[in-house]
Each structure stands twice: as structure tokens, then as C-alpha cells.
Amino acid sequence: MKRTLKTRVGVILGALLTAAAAQAQSDPLPSWNDGAAKKAIVDFVQTTTTQGSPKFVPTEERIATFDQDGTLWVEHPIYSQVMYCVDRVPAVVKAKPELANVEPFKTVMSGDREAIAKLSMADLEKIAVATLTGMSVDDFSAEAKKWAAAARDPRWKRPYTELTYLPMQEVLKYLRANGYKTYIVTGGGQDFVRTYAERVYGIPPEQVVGTALGTKYGYDKDGRPFLTKEPKLLLNDNNAGKAEGIHLMIGRRPHAAFGNTAGDREMLEYTGAGDGARLMMLVLHDDAKREYAYGPATGLPDTKVGTFSQALYDEAKKKGWTVISMQKDWKQIFSFEK
Amino acid sequence: MKRTLKTRVGVILGALLTAAAAQAQSDPLPSWNDGAAKKAIVDFVQTTTTQGSPKFVPTEERIATFDQDGTLWVEHPIYSQVMYCVDRVPAVVKAKPELANVEPFKTVMSGDREAIAKLSMADLEKIAVATLTGMSVDDFSAEAKKWAAAARDPRWKRPYTELTYLPMQEVLKYLRANGYKTYIVTGGGQDFVRTYAERVYGIPPEQVVGTALGTKYGYDKDGRPFLTKEPKLLLNDNNAGKAEGIHLMIGRRPHAAFGNTAGDREMLEYTGAGDGARLMMLVLHDDAKREYAYGPATGLPDTKVGTFSQALYDEAKKKGWTVISMQKDWKQIFSFEK
């Protein structure tokens, strides 16, 4: 009797395991065309998560880091967070009317898109400081969420948060399903990206590493404590800052890293310098029709936003990093395409 | 037939669930005496994790933060990390012989324990900079691990890492078993604590927030990248810095916070300022026999190491934070006691 029961339970468990195996064998990356890029991802996951594999990685060491702008979502014609800052200027000028006649606020208030596009890095920094600091972290978070719900990308007429790449969303889910902790490591503002990362990418705030400003602890009139965003740069999470930020915030070397610009170079180098299996990938925007085309690597048009230099391309080839061709490797780019 | 099978599987599952429920009902905090402190912990966990409870907290929001020195392990007569720095001085002087006749290194090299104990904060900072920076993060980590394995606390003649409080280890496990992510939020060095936190507390590096110095990305002779620890303070994770560090590194407000000194005040205030159920607890060292007794709160001896001020005690009483009496609330303090 006991034996029979055991056998029957065995049959049920066997059926369940077969179903699970079948599911595991179904394509985890359906938006990817077959090719070297897709194969590199699948091989990496299999080799690092199969018990007994010489390159097996224990669960707690399974860390994967992703640049955001241009890697997980659209960054052209300009980073979404710059749009947020520009869109916030009228409210800032309303609160401080004396700024209306001071550059660069005057240019932004003019609404002249061409003039705005030509603002210098120093001007954009002034706008960033004015629009991202001086309020409580809770007020900032509420404003950023309101903006994300209302703002629309001019080309696709959709919220910026819908312009994420479906193939990369699949990679995030595939890695997580295999025990990887997925992190965003972005040059964008840490507090900004945290306001939507959980909803948009399934990545919780504590797994968002970004350019970070300091905060200052204080009390309101009722003695309730709150944090104010300060114009003090703690971490410039670009270039070498990405490797440094990973050490600061995660404290482990990633086993996989994804980027798309020279600003991701050090993150990929740092990842690749570890032992065992490591996966380094760069998204090349070579699809002017479905998204954008820019490099200047491989002769693509040059750009100041999301520069993929020829030097980076050469380093990738030399070190065995995989370059993802948006045009050839991605069957579908956005989830809203049919 | 199918029905029978279902029923039998149901019986097995039922038995498993009953066993699980029995285990859940067994005492999760056996080293705690019954009393207000133990009750506060159990009530908090039950009220925040029971589906349908008005104070239910979704799993992703379950964050609990713990000070380390004096909260999770012994901090008297002096913080373990200070001992690490002092023990490292001979190696530093060997590498830079010119320091042998410069204070405070001269005093440390003299081996005069009384003189060492009297070193000023400024002197200790000089020692910290000399012993914690200027090497790669990998070299630092290897040194710290070597030290932790070899060094012994003078009173218990055991590795410092064995001097953790068993009742607090139970709280960490109990919270984690109920879906809480446990973080260390320490005034100690983030890189230092990360070298043993996973082994000693089950807390991974990415869940250790501490006083953090910057690092600098560079390459060795073979072009392999590495990070060097720099004498640049990024986060002073004490007092207001604990609330600021929690925002920087976690980005969510904790639901529970544990500390033992005035340096934990802002962390507990920040935790308590959130909505819903929040648990704030302070360990009072009032057990000279089994550990140490210091305050000066409640008339205990005053101390410079781990000061629990009367003002903090009064704030705790006023705000409904729970003060844990080591003497009355803890049945057993260390796991090595029988």
C-alpha cells in the first residue's frame, strides 16, 4: 500500500518535472533572432547554472548589471531624464521668478527646441541642479512619477516607460528565472530611475545604482524627519564610476554586464576581469528604420548622445565581448509592436 | 481512481502543512526571555506578515536594518575594526619605515596599550587612512579575512566574529524566514564588514551599508583593471548619515530598525516616521557580568564607545521604541555558552 502510494506520487512528481523541463526548453528569448548574440546569452546561463558544470556560479554570486539609456530603453534624441528636467523648469521658474531672465532658464522658457538642443553640458548641469535638488526625496519621487505618467516621446507618442526593448526585458526575466539578481547601473539619476524601475523592469530600488546626489536629514515643523536632495555629487556613475559604483553599492563583481556606449567600457572590463564564465554585451544601434542608427562605430552616424566609439568596438572584438546588432539580432524591438 | 489519488496526495500535503505549521508555532526566539521586548518582535512580525492584517506589509517592502557594533556583536572595550587597524600598523610601518617615528604610529608601535587607548579621534583617523586605503579592494579583503581568522578578543579568547549576540542572530533569522531583507547599517567600514557578514550573519555584501570610502579604477601592468581604496569619505554612516545611507543604498524606508547608541537615533526616527507598523529597538548594555554595562542612560557607567545617552533613552520612551535589557531580556548571550 505504502509502495503504491509512493509510486503514484512518483508518477505525479515525474509528470510535473517533465512539464517543468519542457517549459525550460521553450525559447526564453522569443524576440531574438538566432545568432551569435542569442547563443552567447543562452550558453552563459546554461554553463553558469548547471550543477556540475566547471563554470557553475553559486546563486549568491549571480549578479548581472545593465546600463539603462540605450541598453534597456531608447535614449535618442535625448535622455528621458533631460526631458524631465527641461519639463520641470517652468515650475522652478514659477517658484523663483528671478530665474526667468537668467540663462539657461531663459532659453528653456522660450520653448525654442532647437536652442534647447544646443545647450551646453554646463547649462544642462545648472538645469539639473535646479530641478533635481532642494526638495524632499518624497516630493521628488511624487513629481517624477507624475511626469512619467503624463510625458510622451515625440516619435512614438507613448510614455517613455513603454520604450523599453522587449529583447532586453526577456534577458532580464531569463536571468532572474535562473537565479541572477539583475541590477541597473546607469549614468542617469539613481533616485529618478528608482521611481519606475520596479514597475517597468521588475528591478527594485535597492538594485538600482545610478549617479547619486547626497541628501540631508532634517525635521519638519512637526518634528517629523525627512531627507532633502542636495546639490552634492556622491557618485558619477559613468565610465570608471560604473565599476566604482558597483563596488560601492553591490560589493561583488558582476558575472554579466550589458551596455551600449563608451561610458559602459569600464563596467564591462571590470566584469570580464573576473574568473570563470563572464558575459559582456554591447547593443549597437544600427536600425534607423525601427529605432535609431548611431555609432560612430562601423561607420554609423556620429552622435553626442550614447556614443559607441570605434575604439570600443575594437576592444569588444579583441576581448570577445558580444556586439548585439539591433537590426539583425532583434526580431521585435518594442512590446507594443505587433 | 483519480479521486483516490487526489485524496491520498491531499493527505500527504496536509501532513506536510501541519508539520510546517507546528514548526512555525515553535519558539522562533528561544534565547529571549518572555517580556515586552520579545513580544514586540513577535507581534510586529505577525501583524506585518499575516495576509488580511490591516498592517500587512508586502514582501518587497520588508526591510529591516541593524546597527552592528553593540547591536549584533560586542563593541567593548573598543570596536573590532579599530583593533584591525592597530594590528595592521606594523605592516604599514614596515612598508613605510619613515612612519616609525611619526605619531600616532610611534605610539602604536610601542605596544603600550594604555597609551594606545588614549589616542585621539584625529589620531585614529590617521591610523584608519594609513591602514584602510592605498591598496586594492581585493588585497584589503584578503588581509581583513586573514586577520578575522587569527585575531582573538582579550576577554573571551575567541575570534571577534564569534562574539555575536545569539538573541539577535535569532531575530535576523526570524525576520528573514518571514520575508524580510535584513541589512547591516553600521558606522564601521562597509568594505570591512562585508568581508565576514555573509559567513557570520547570513547577510550578503550588497546588504551591508557602512561608512564608505571612495575607490579608484585603474589597470595593472598586464592591463587587468582593479579598484584601489582611496582616502576619500563618501558616506559617514553614523547619526544622520545612517538615514542618508539607507536612502542612498537601499532607497526604501525600513519597517524595523535596531540600534544601541545615539548614533542610531536618526535611523530609528526615520524608520518610525513611516506609515503602518514599524519596529524600533535599542539594546541597553546593562549586564556587567555576562557582557558589559554602559550607558550613561539609567545611571549606567558612562563610556565613549557605544554611548547610550539618557536623552536617547527618554526619546525611546516618548516615541514607544523598545529598549532591550541585555540582563533581563536575553536568556543566553553567546552561542558558545552552554
XYZ file of C-alpha atoms in Angstrom:
676
model
C 0.000 0.000 0.000
C 2.693 2.440 1.002
C 4.647 1.387 -2.016
C 1.710 2.022 -4.318
C 1.195 5.454 -2.866
C 4.861 6.254 -3.281
C 4.728 5.108 -6.873
C 1.688 7.223 -7.599
C 3.238 10.281 -6.014
C 6.318 9.476 -8.053
C 4.258 9.494 -11.224
C 2.751 12.859 -10.365
C 6.109 14.366 -9.497
C 7.586 12.891 -12.657
C 4.857 14.498 -14.758
C 5.433 17.830 -13.050
C 9.167 17.645 -13.629
C 8.669 16.764 -17.285
C 6.369 19.754 -17.661
C 8.949 21.966 -15.971
C 11.683 20.651 -18.233
C 9.527 21.273 -21.290
C 8.919 24.834 -20.139
C 12.636 25.299 -19.530
C 13.301 24.113 -23.057
C 10.798 26.514 -24.632
C 12.511 29.597 -26.043
C 13.269 32.073 -23.239
C 14.224 34.770 -25.769
C 11.481 34.734 -28.434
C 12.186 38.300 -29.615
C 15.750 37.409 -30.534
C 16.762 36.054 -33.920
C 19.024 33.024 -33.826
C 22.644 34.081 -33.994
C 25.824 34.615 -32.017
C 24.268 37.119 -29.589
C 21.317 34.942 -28.586
C 23.580 31.905 -28.385
C 26.034 33.748 -26.122
C 23.264 34.539 -23.628
C 21.776 31.047 -23.573
C 25.205 29.380 -23.360
C 26.209 31.674 -20.498
C 23.088 30.905 -18.498
C 23.368 27.181 -19.064
C 27.071 26.962 -18.273
C 26.800 29.030 -15.078
C 23.643 27.453 -13.664
C 24.055 23.745 -14.458
C 25.147 21.843 -11.346
C 28.448 20.113 -12.047
C 29.399 22.483 -14.860
C 33.049 23.536 -14.439
C 31.863 27.148 -14.730
C 28.953 26.799 -12.312
C 28.282 30.018 -10.351
C 26.706 29.767 -6.872
C 23.349 31.542 -6.636
C 24.593 34.291 -4.311
C 27.281 35.261 -6.835
C 24.841 35.557 -9.747
C 24.927 39.305 -10.379
C 24.076 40.886 -13.737
C 24.323 44.616 -14.390
C 22.580 46.619 -17.096
C 23.158 50.130 -18.307
C 19.779 51.769 -18.896
C 19.792 54.526 -21.544
C 20.298 52.908 -24.953
C 20.636 49.434 -23.423
C 17.235 48.869 -21.818
C 15.298 51.735 -23.406
C 15.501 54.445 -26.056
C 17.975 57.276 -25.432
C 17.544 59.319 -28.637
C 17.066 62.088 -29.483
C 17.920 62.884 -25.842
C 17.911 61.041 -22.478
C 14.458 60.911 -20.888
C 15.757 62.425 -17.669
C 16.945 65.518 -19.548
C 13.375 65.872 -20.823
C 12.159 65.574 -17.232
C 14.499 68.349 -16.122
C 13.530 70.609 -19.042
C 9.836 69.952 -18.391
C 10.328 70.871 -14.718
C 11.873 74.279 -15.481
C 8.551 76.220 -15.652
C 7.642 75.064 -12.129
C 11.085 76.044 -10.869
C 10.826 79.477 -12.523
C 7.345 79.929 -11.065
C 8.773 79.319 -7.582
C 11.816 81.530 -8.281
C 10.688 84.204 -10.808
C 14.138 85.815 -10.767
C 15.397 82.877 -12.882
C 13.141 83.777 -15.844
C 15.730 86.144 -17.299
C 18.795 84.096 -16.393
C 20.383 81.594 -18.795
C 19.916 78.711 -19.362
C 16.419 79.002 -17.856
C 15.517 81.826 -20.260
C 16.238 79.603 -23.268
C 14.220 76.714 -21.838
C 11.295 79.040 -21.077
C 11.394 80.310 -24.688
C 10.294 76.845 -25.816
C 12.702 77.067 -28.761
C 13.508 73.353 -29.202
C 16.491 73.970 -31.451
C 18.049 76.385 -28.974
C 17.344 73.953 -26.120
C 19.012 71.123 -28.030
C 22.144 73.261 -28.336
C 22.531 73.902 -24.584
C 25.992 73.086 -23.296
C 26.811 70.405 -20.721
C 27.394 73.185 -18.159
C 23.934 74.597 -18.896
C 22.325 71.166 -18.526
C 24.082 70.745 -15.185
C 22.619 74.051 -13.976
C 19.173 72.847 -15.028
C 19.742 69.501 -13.316
C 20.756 71.133 -10.040
C 17.748 73.477 -10.154
C 15.241 70.735 -10.954
C 16.629 67.741 -9.030
C 17.693 69.259 -5.700
C 16.285 71.397 -2.930
C 13.142 69.318 -2.390
C 12.450 66.316 -0.176
C 13.064 62.875 -1.628
C 9.350 62.119 -1.251
C 8.325 65.267 -3.165
C 10.854 64.478 -5.877
C 9.589 60.931 -6.191
C 5.970 62.110 -6.481
C 6.882 64.678 -9.172
C 8.901 62.175 -11.192
C 6.060 59.641 -11.108
C 3.550 62.283 -12.219
C 5.824 63.245 -15.095
C 6.394 59.630 -16.187
C 2.642 59.085 -16.366
C 1.986 62.230 -18.420
C 5.039 62.750 -20.672
C 5.131 61.334 -24.198
C 8.023 60.571 -26.502
C 7.611 62.763 -29.615
C 8.197 59.940 -32.140
C 6.147 57.086 -30.729
C 3.637 59.274 -28.818
C 3.892 56.928 -25.881
C 5.099 57.222 -22.287
C 8.890 56.962 -22.140
C 8.492 53.972 -19.851
C 6.914 51.997 -22.730
C 10.003 52.482 -24.873
C 11.914 49.630 -23.286
C 13.423 46.964 -25.528
C 11.438 43.745 -25.452
C 14.517 41.569 -26.161
C 16.274 43.065 -23.138
C 13.195 42.625 -20.948
C 13.376 38.966 -21.940
C 17.044 38.814 -20.926
C 16.216 40.352 -17.527
C 13.480 37.774 -16.921
C 15.557 34.883 -18.234
C 18.463 35.748 -15.946
C 16.174 36.200 -12.924
C 14.440 32.881 -13.650
C 17.908 31.358 -13.396
C 18.775 32.873 -10.050
C 20.520 36.040 -11.206
C 19.999 39.300 -9.356
C 19.547 41.965 -12.031
C 20.841 45.478 -11.366
C 20.553 48.694 -13.326
C 23.877 50.573 -13.354
C 23.075 53.862 -15.043
C 24.641 57.245 -15.633
C 21.125 58.576 -15.030
C 19.947 59.723 -11.632
C 19.613 56.910 -9.110
C 16.585 58.492 -7.438
C 14.947 59.191 -10.819
C 15.290 55.648 -12.159
C 14.160 54.155 -8.847
C 10.762 55.825 -9.220
C 9.793 53.473 -12.072
C 12.351 50.626 -12.244
C 10.276 48.152 -10.245
C 7.162 48.742 -12.348
C 8.941 48.909 -15.696
C 11.764 46.361 -15.347
C 10.876 44.381 -12.232
C 14.027 45.811 -10.629
C 13.576 47.030 -7.026
C 15.038 50.361 -5.812
C 17.845 48.649 -3.908
C 19.061 47.162 -7.201
C 19.324 50.497 -8.995
C 22.816 52.029 -8.983
C 22.993 55.433 -10.600
C 24.517 58.847 -10.461
C 23.745 59.854 -6.896
C 23.487 63.162 -5.140
C 23.712 63.486 -1.394
C 20.728 64.048 0.872
C 20.448 65.979 4.102
C 18.497 64.790 7.135
C 16.220 67.326 8.828
C 12.871 67.781 10.574
C 9.655 69.480 9.534
C 7.587 71.774 11.771
C 6.010 68.796 13.492
C 9.362 67.174 14.236
C 8.890 64.556 11.523
C 12.214 63.713 9.875
C 12.731 63.915 6.124
C 15.593 63.900 3.612
C 16.316 66.833 1.296
C 18.086 66.298 -2.029
C 21.345 68.250 -2.044
C 23.467 69.522 -4.954
C 26.400 67.398 -3.790
C 27.640 64.696 -6.165
C 28.345 61.412 -4.343
C 28.739 59.130 -7.344
C 29.164 59.979 -11.028
C 28.030 56.627 -12.336
C 29.643 56.837 -15.761
C 32.874 55.339 -17.139
C 35.159 54.319 -14.249
C 32.359 55.454 -11.931
C 30.333 52.424 -13.010
C 32.944 49.968 -11.710
C 33.379 52.087 -8.581
C 29.596 52.332 -8.122
C 29.238 48.563 -8.443
C 31.801 48.082 -5.695
C 30.146 50.728 -3.513
C 26.570 49.553 -3.905
C 26.838 45.820 -4.615
C 30.275 44.820 -3.355
C 30.563 41.908 -5.772
C 31.894 41.683 -9.316
C 29.116 41.009 -11.842
C 29.131 37.855 -13.925
C 27.275 39.563 -16.768
C 27.223 43.188 -17.902
C 25.288 44.892 -20.686
C 25.909 48.359 -22.088
C 25.949 50.342 -25.305
C 28.442 53.193 -25.048
C 31.991 54.112 -24.138
C 30.535 55.020 -20.723
C 29.999 51.303 -20.121
C 33.532 50.271 -21.065
C 34.941 50.059 -17.526
C 31.885 48.139 -16.271
C 32.444 45.518 -18.968
C 36.210 45.443 -18.385
C 35.680 45.025 -14.630
C 33.176 42.237 -15.230
C 35.436 40.499 -17.719
C 38.435 40.625 -15.346
C 36.782 38.098 -13.033
C 37.407 34.366 -13.127
C 35.141 31.776 -14.708
C 32.320 32.443 -17.156
C 31.559 36.120 -17.740
C 29.208 37.641 -20.289
C 29.870 41.103 -21.735
C 27.486 42.539 -24.335
C 27.047 45.863 -26.124
C 23.937 46.986 -28.002
C 24.768 48.606 -31.359
C 22.047 50.949 -32.611
C 22.166 50.145 -36.318
C 18.459 50.244 -37.082
C 17.428 53.671 -38.355
C 14.108 52.312 -39.539
C 12.777 50.649 -36.407
C 14.706 52.765 -33.862
C 17.844 54.855 -34.481
C 21.259 54.387 -36.073
C 24.311 55.889 -34.424
C 27.884 54.984 -33.615
C 30.251 56.223 -34.921
C 31.445 52.605 -34.722
C 31.250 50.624 -38.006
C 30.650 53.837 -39.951
C 27.302 54.662 -38.366
C 26.435 58.371 -37.910
C 28.293 60.061 -35.057
C 26.338 61.283 -32.036
C 26.865 63.028 -28.719
C 24.068 61.020 -27.078
C 25.076 57.422 -26.489
C 28.360 57.402 -28.389
C 29.514 53.895 -29.425
C 33.080 54.677 -30.499
C 35.133 52.630 -32.937
C 37.692 52.152 -30.128
C 35.004 50.495 -28.000
C 34.003 48.297 -30.919
C 37.627 47.271 -31.443
C 38.071 46.498 -27.731
C 34.910 44.383 -27.815
C 36.203 42.364 -30.756
C 39.628 41.960 -29.146
C 38.236 40.832 -25.782
C 35.484 38.595 -27.059
C 32.606 40.814 -25.941
C 29.460 40.315 -27.983
C 28.090 43.215 -30.017
C 24.316 42.995 -30.425
C 23.080 44.289 -33.766
C 19.668 45.768 -33.137
C 18.838 45.269 -36.795
C 19.955 41.658 -37.150
C 19.603 40.227 -33.644
C 16.254 41.649 -32.593
C 13.127 40.200 -34.194
C 10.929 42.705 -32.389
C 12.076 45.848 -30.569
C 9.078 47.081 -28.563
C 6.301 45.139 -26.887
C 3.677 47.424 -28.462
C 4.657 46.345 -31.995
C 2.503 43.547 -33.245
C -9.283 6.208 -9.235
C -8.205 9.772 -9.918
C -10.222 10.854 -6.929
C -8.483 8.379 -4.663
C -5.124 9.506 -5.836
C -6.047 13.124 -5.269
C -7.220 12.296 -1.780
C -4.034 10.480 -0.964
C -1.879 13.284 -2.271
C -4.095 15.599 -0.239
C -3.367 13.594 2.900
C 0.355 13.793 2.293
C 0.221 17.518 1.601
C -1.960 18.016 4.648
C 0.535 16.223 6.858
C 3.361 18.324 5.433
C 1.437 21.538 6.024
C 0.619 20.546 9.603
C 4.288 19.847 10.240
C 5.175 23.221 8.753
C 2.572 24.981 10.899
C 3.876 23.225 14.012
C 7.374 24.353 13.192
C 6.127 27.904 12.625
C 4.486 27.843 16.031
C 7.623 26.656 17.814
C 9.505 29.490 19.521
C 11.483 31.451 16.932
C 13.373 33.323 19.679
C 14.458 30.686 22.219
C 17.291 32.819 23.657
C 14.870 35.563 24.656
C 13.077 35.657 27.989
C 9.365 36.361 27.782
C 8.684 40.063 28.162
C 7.844 43.279 26.348
C 10.864 43.123 24.021
C 10.269 39.583 22.781
C 6.547 40.277 22.460
C 7.216 43.444 20.413
C 9.249 41.458 17.881
C 6.773 38.601 17.542
C 3.770 40.945 17.359
C 5.493 43.035 14.693
C 6.279 40.031 12.529
C 2.789 38.595 12.875
C 0.974 41.869 12.207
C 3.082 42.738 9.143
C 3.125 39.307 7.510
C -0.403 37.992 8.096
C -2.477 38.319 4.915
C -5.511 40.482 5.618
C -3.916 42.217 8.609
C -4.570 45.975 8.410
C -0.834 46.473 8.876
C 0.245 43.870 6.335
C 3.482 44.808 4.556
C 4.093 43.495 1.004
C 7.180 41.280 0.751
C 9.178 43.752 -1.349
C 8.768 46.434 1.334
C 10.000 44.198 4.149
C 13.297 45.886 5.017
C 14.946 45.601 8.430
C 18.163 47.431 9.324
C 20.630 46.576 12.081
C 23.460 48.571 13.527
C 26.401 46.219 14.089
C 28.769 47.278 16.922
C 26.958 46.808 20.239
C 23.763 45.674 18.490
C 24.832 42.484 16.734
C 28.184 41.911 18.407
C 30.422 43.116 21.233
C 31.878 46.612 20.873
C 33.769 46.940 24.205
C 36.428 47.693 25.183
C 36.898 49.026 21.624
C 35.387 48.415 18.168
C 36.869 45.357 16.449
C 37.760 47.380 13.378
C 39.943 49.705 15.484
C 41.788 46.582 16.651
C 42.191 45.582 12.994
C 43.687 48.981 12.150
C 46.040 48.924 15.150
C 47.113 45.366 14.321
C 47.844 46.443 10.738
C 50.192 49.285 11.750
C 53.390 47.159 11.927
C 52.890 46.046 8.309
C 52.274 49.634 7.236
C 55.402 50.838 9.067
C 57.407 48.019 7.524
C 56.341 49.209 4.075
C 56.970 52.881 5.012
C 59.760 52.919 7.626
C 59.650 56.732 7.821
C 56.398 56.403 9.803
C 58.102 54.618 12.729
C 58.999 57.893 14.421
C 55.830 59.785 13.495
C 52.801 59.926 15.798
C 50.401 58.216 16.195
C 52.284 55.307 14.582
C 55.115 55.609 17.093
C 52.695 55.074 19.998
C 51.076 52.082 18.318
C 54.490 50.540 17.593
C 55.435 50.968 21.273
C 52.788 48.379 22.141
C 51.785 50.462 25.194
C 48.097 49.510 25.445
C 47.225 52.329 27.832
C 48.782 54.942 25.570
C 47.043 53.394 22.542
C 43.691 53.517 24.334
C 44.186 57.257 24.882
C 44.740 58.117 21.205
C 42.525 60.943 19.996
C 39.868 60.643 17.296
C 42.191 62.546 14.931
C 44.967 60.025 15.632
C 42.630 57.080 14.994
C 41.604 58.677 11.703
C 45.263 58.902 10.642
C 45.676 55.227 11.501
C 42.492 54.348 9.607
C 43.643 56.180 6.473
C 47.061 54.511 6.632
C 45.693 51.004 7.161
C 42.471 51.036 5.110
C 43.494 52.864 1.935
C 46.142 52.723 -0.752
C 45.687 49.033 -1.528
C 43.403 47.208 -3.953
C 39.983 46.165 -2.679
C 40.980 42.524 -3.261
C 44.170 42.870 -1.201
C 42.235 44.628 1.552
C 39.623 41.909 1.603
C 42.259 39.167 1.828
C 44.047 40.964 4.701
C 40.832 41.533 6.646
C 39.833 37.877 6.293
C 43.261 36.729 7.451
C 43.015 38.998 10.491
C 39.487 37.853 11.379
C 40.651 34.245 11.373
C 43.672 34.929 13.585
C 42.697 37.741 15.979
C 41.249 36.984 19.420
C 39.180 39.094 21.773
C 41.218 39.516 25.003
C 38.334 38.623 27.352
C 36.754 35.612 25.693
C 39.894 34.466 23.836
C 37.789 33.830 20.771
C 37.647 35.272 17.243
C 35.742 38.556 17.237
C 33.340 37.024 14.757
C 32.160 34.562 17.434
C 31.145 37.416 19.724
C 27.799 37.959 18.044
C 24.668 38.013 20.171
C 22.661 34.804 19.815
C 19.318 36.555 20.507
C 19.996 38.981 17.644
C 21.063 36.164 15.329
C 17.645 34.660 16.089
C 15.933 37.944 15.206
C 17.810 38.095 11.886
C 16.736 34.540 11.020
C 13.178 35.043 12.223
C 12.760 38.174 10.109
C 14.291 36.518 7.037
C 12.074 33.450 7.483
C 9.177 35.903 7.278
C 10.268 37.560 4.059
C 12.299 40.442 5.476
C 15.516 41.519 3.811
C 17.989 42.120 6.630
C 20.606 44.864 6.242
C 23.526 45.903 8.376
C 23.731 49.705 8.651
C 26.965 50.331 10.500
C 29.266 53.193 11.367
C 32.031 50.674 10.713
C 33.717 50.331 7.351
C 31.462 48.949 4.639
C 34.285 47.028 2.964
C 35.490 45.672 6.311
C 32.126 44.332 7.439
C 31.415 42.869 4.005
C 34.398 40.535 4.353
C 32.619 38.447 7.010
C 28.924 39.473 7.112
C 27.705 36.649 4.893
C 29.521 33.985 6.886
C 28.762 35.452 10.309
C 25.245 36.889 9.921
C 23.981 35.412 6.653
C 23.934 38.960 5.260
C 25.362 39.306 1.732
C 27.745 42.158 0.774
C 25.037 44.034 -1.130
C 23.051 44.278 2.117
C 25.844 45.871 4.124
C 25.668 49.668 4.348
C 28.575 51.239 6.184
C 30.978 54.110 6.308
C 32.343 54.089 2.787
C 35.499 55.413 1.227
C 35.837 56.003 -2.485
C 37.736 53.700 -4.817
C 39.723 54.498 -7.948
C 39.643 52.434 -11.110
C 42.974 51.606 -12.725
C 44.927 48.922 -14.569
C 47.831 46.711 -13.538
C 50.900 46.029 -15.712
C 49.006 43.407 -17.694
C 46.093 45.740 -18.399
C 43.847 43.989 -15.876
C 41.554 46.501 -14.154
C 41.366 46.813 -10.370
C 39.989 49.212 -7.751
C 42.202 50.997 -5.236
C 40.801 52.149 -1.886
C 41.117 55.932 -1.631
C 41.213 58.209 1.431
C 38.048 59.971 0.245
C 35.000 59.744 2.510
C 31.815 59.037 0.518
C 29.472 58.200 3.379
C 29.913 58.737 7.125
C 27.347 56.165 8.171
C 26.690 57.485 11.669
C 23.873 59.646 13.069
C 22.058 61.429 10.216
C 24.404 59.562 7.867
C 22.546 56.330 8.672
C 19.254 57.674 7.330
C 21.070 59.197 4.354
C 22.980 55.949 3.774
C 19.749 53.942 3.838
C 18.300 56.198 1.164
C 21.481 56.016 -0.914
C 21.996 52.274 -0.725
C 18.505 50.831 -0.252
C 16.133 53.536 -1.435
C 13.308 52.362 0.814
C 12.384 53.240 4.369
C 12.918 50.290 6.747
C 9.989 48.779 8.648
C 12.230 47.705 11.501
C 15.454 49.182 12.858
C 17.737 48.020 15.664
C 20.500 50.017 17.300
C 22.140 50.717 20.634
C 23.599 54.232 20.649
C 22.906 57.868 19.939
C 24.490 57.200 16.531
C 21.415 55.101 15.678
C 18.886 57.762 16.686
C 18.211 59.150 13.203
C 17.894 55.649 11.723
C 15.190 54.827 14.254
C 13.470 58.195 13.815
C 13.480 57.783 10.035
C 12.088 54.261 10.347
C 9.403 55.378 12.797
C 8.299 58.266 10.570
C 6.849 55.821 8.040
C 3.217 54.719 7.934
C 1.873 51.439 9.289
C 3.629 49.072 11.643
C 7.227 49.956 12.429
C 9.531 48.361 14.969
C 12.270 50.395 16.647
C 14.510 48.724 19.235
C 17.615 49.682 21.212
C 19.930 47.287 23.038
C 20.888 48.518 26.520
C 24.128 47.043 27.807
C 23.235 46.559 31.461
C 24.925 43.235 32.070
C 28.418 43.734 33.521
C 28.613 40.100 34.491
C 27.815 38.373 31.221
C 28.973 41.175 28.880
C 29.430 44.880 29.756
C 27.446 47.629 31.445
C 27.488 51.141 29.998
C 25.132 53.995 29.278
C 25.160 56.573 30.759
C 21.370 56.072 30.375
C 19.583 54.819 33.516
C 22.639 55.587 35.638
C 24.923 53.031 33.974
C 28.637 53.914 33.718
C 29.437 56.491 31.044
C 31.509 55.463 28.015
C 32.958 56.907 24.851
C 32.481 53.628 22.983
C 28.826 52.991 22.213
C 27.277 55.791 24.240
C 23.588 55.225 25.088
C 22.674 58.707 26.344
C 19.842 59.482 28.727
C 18.384 61.753 26.015
C 18.167 58.739 23.675
C 16.533 56.703 26.418
C 13.977 59.456 27.009
C 13.241 59.749 23.282
C 12.748 55.973 23.117
C 10.242 56.050 25.968
C 8.423 59.039 24.456
C 8.169 57.513 20.980
C 7.345 53.975 22.019
C 10.636 52.448 20.923
C 11.513 49.286 22.807
C 14.627 49.208 24.978
C 16.090 45.710 25.226
C 17.675 44.960 28.579
C 20.541 42.604 27.912
C 20.327 41.414 31.501
C 16.563 40.796 31.669
C 15.580 40.073 28.074
C 18.381 37.754 26.990
C 18.417 34.224 28.383
C 21.688 33.476 26.647
C 24.055 35.992 25.074
C 26.583 33.969 23.039
C 26.131 30.731 21.129
C 29.280 29.300 22.759
C 27.725 29.481 26.237
C 26.144 26.230 27.225
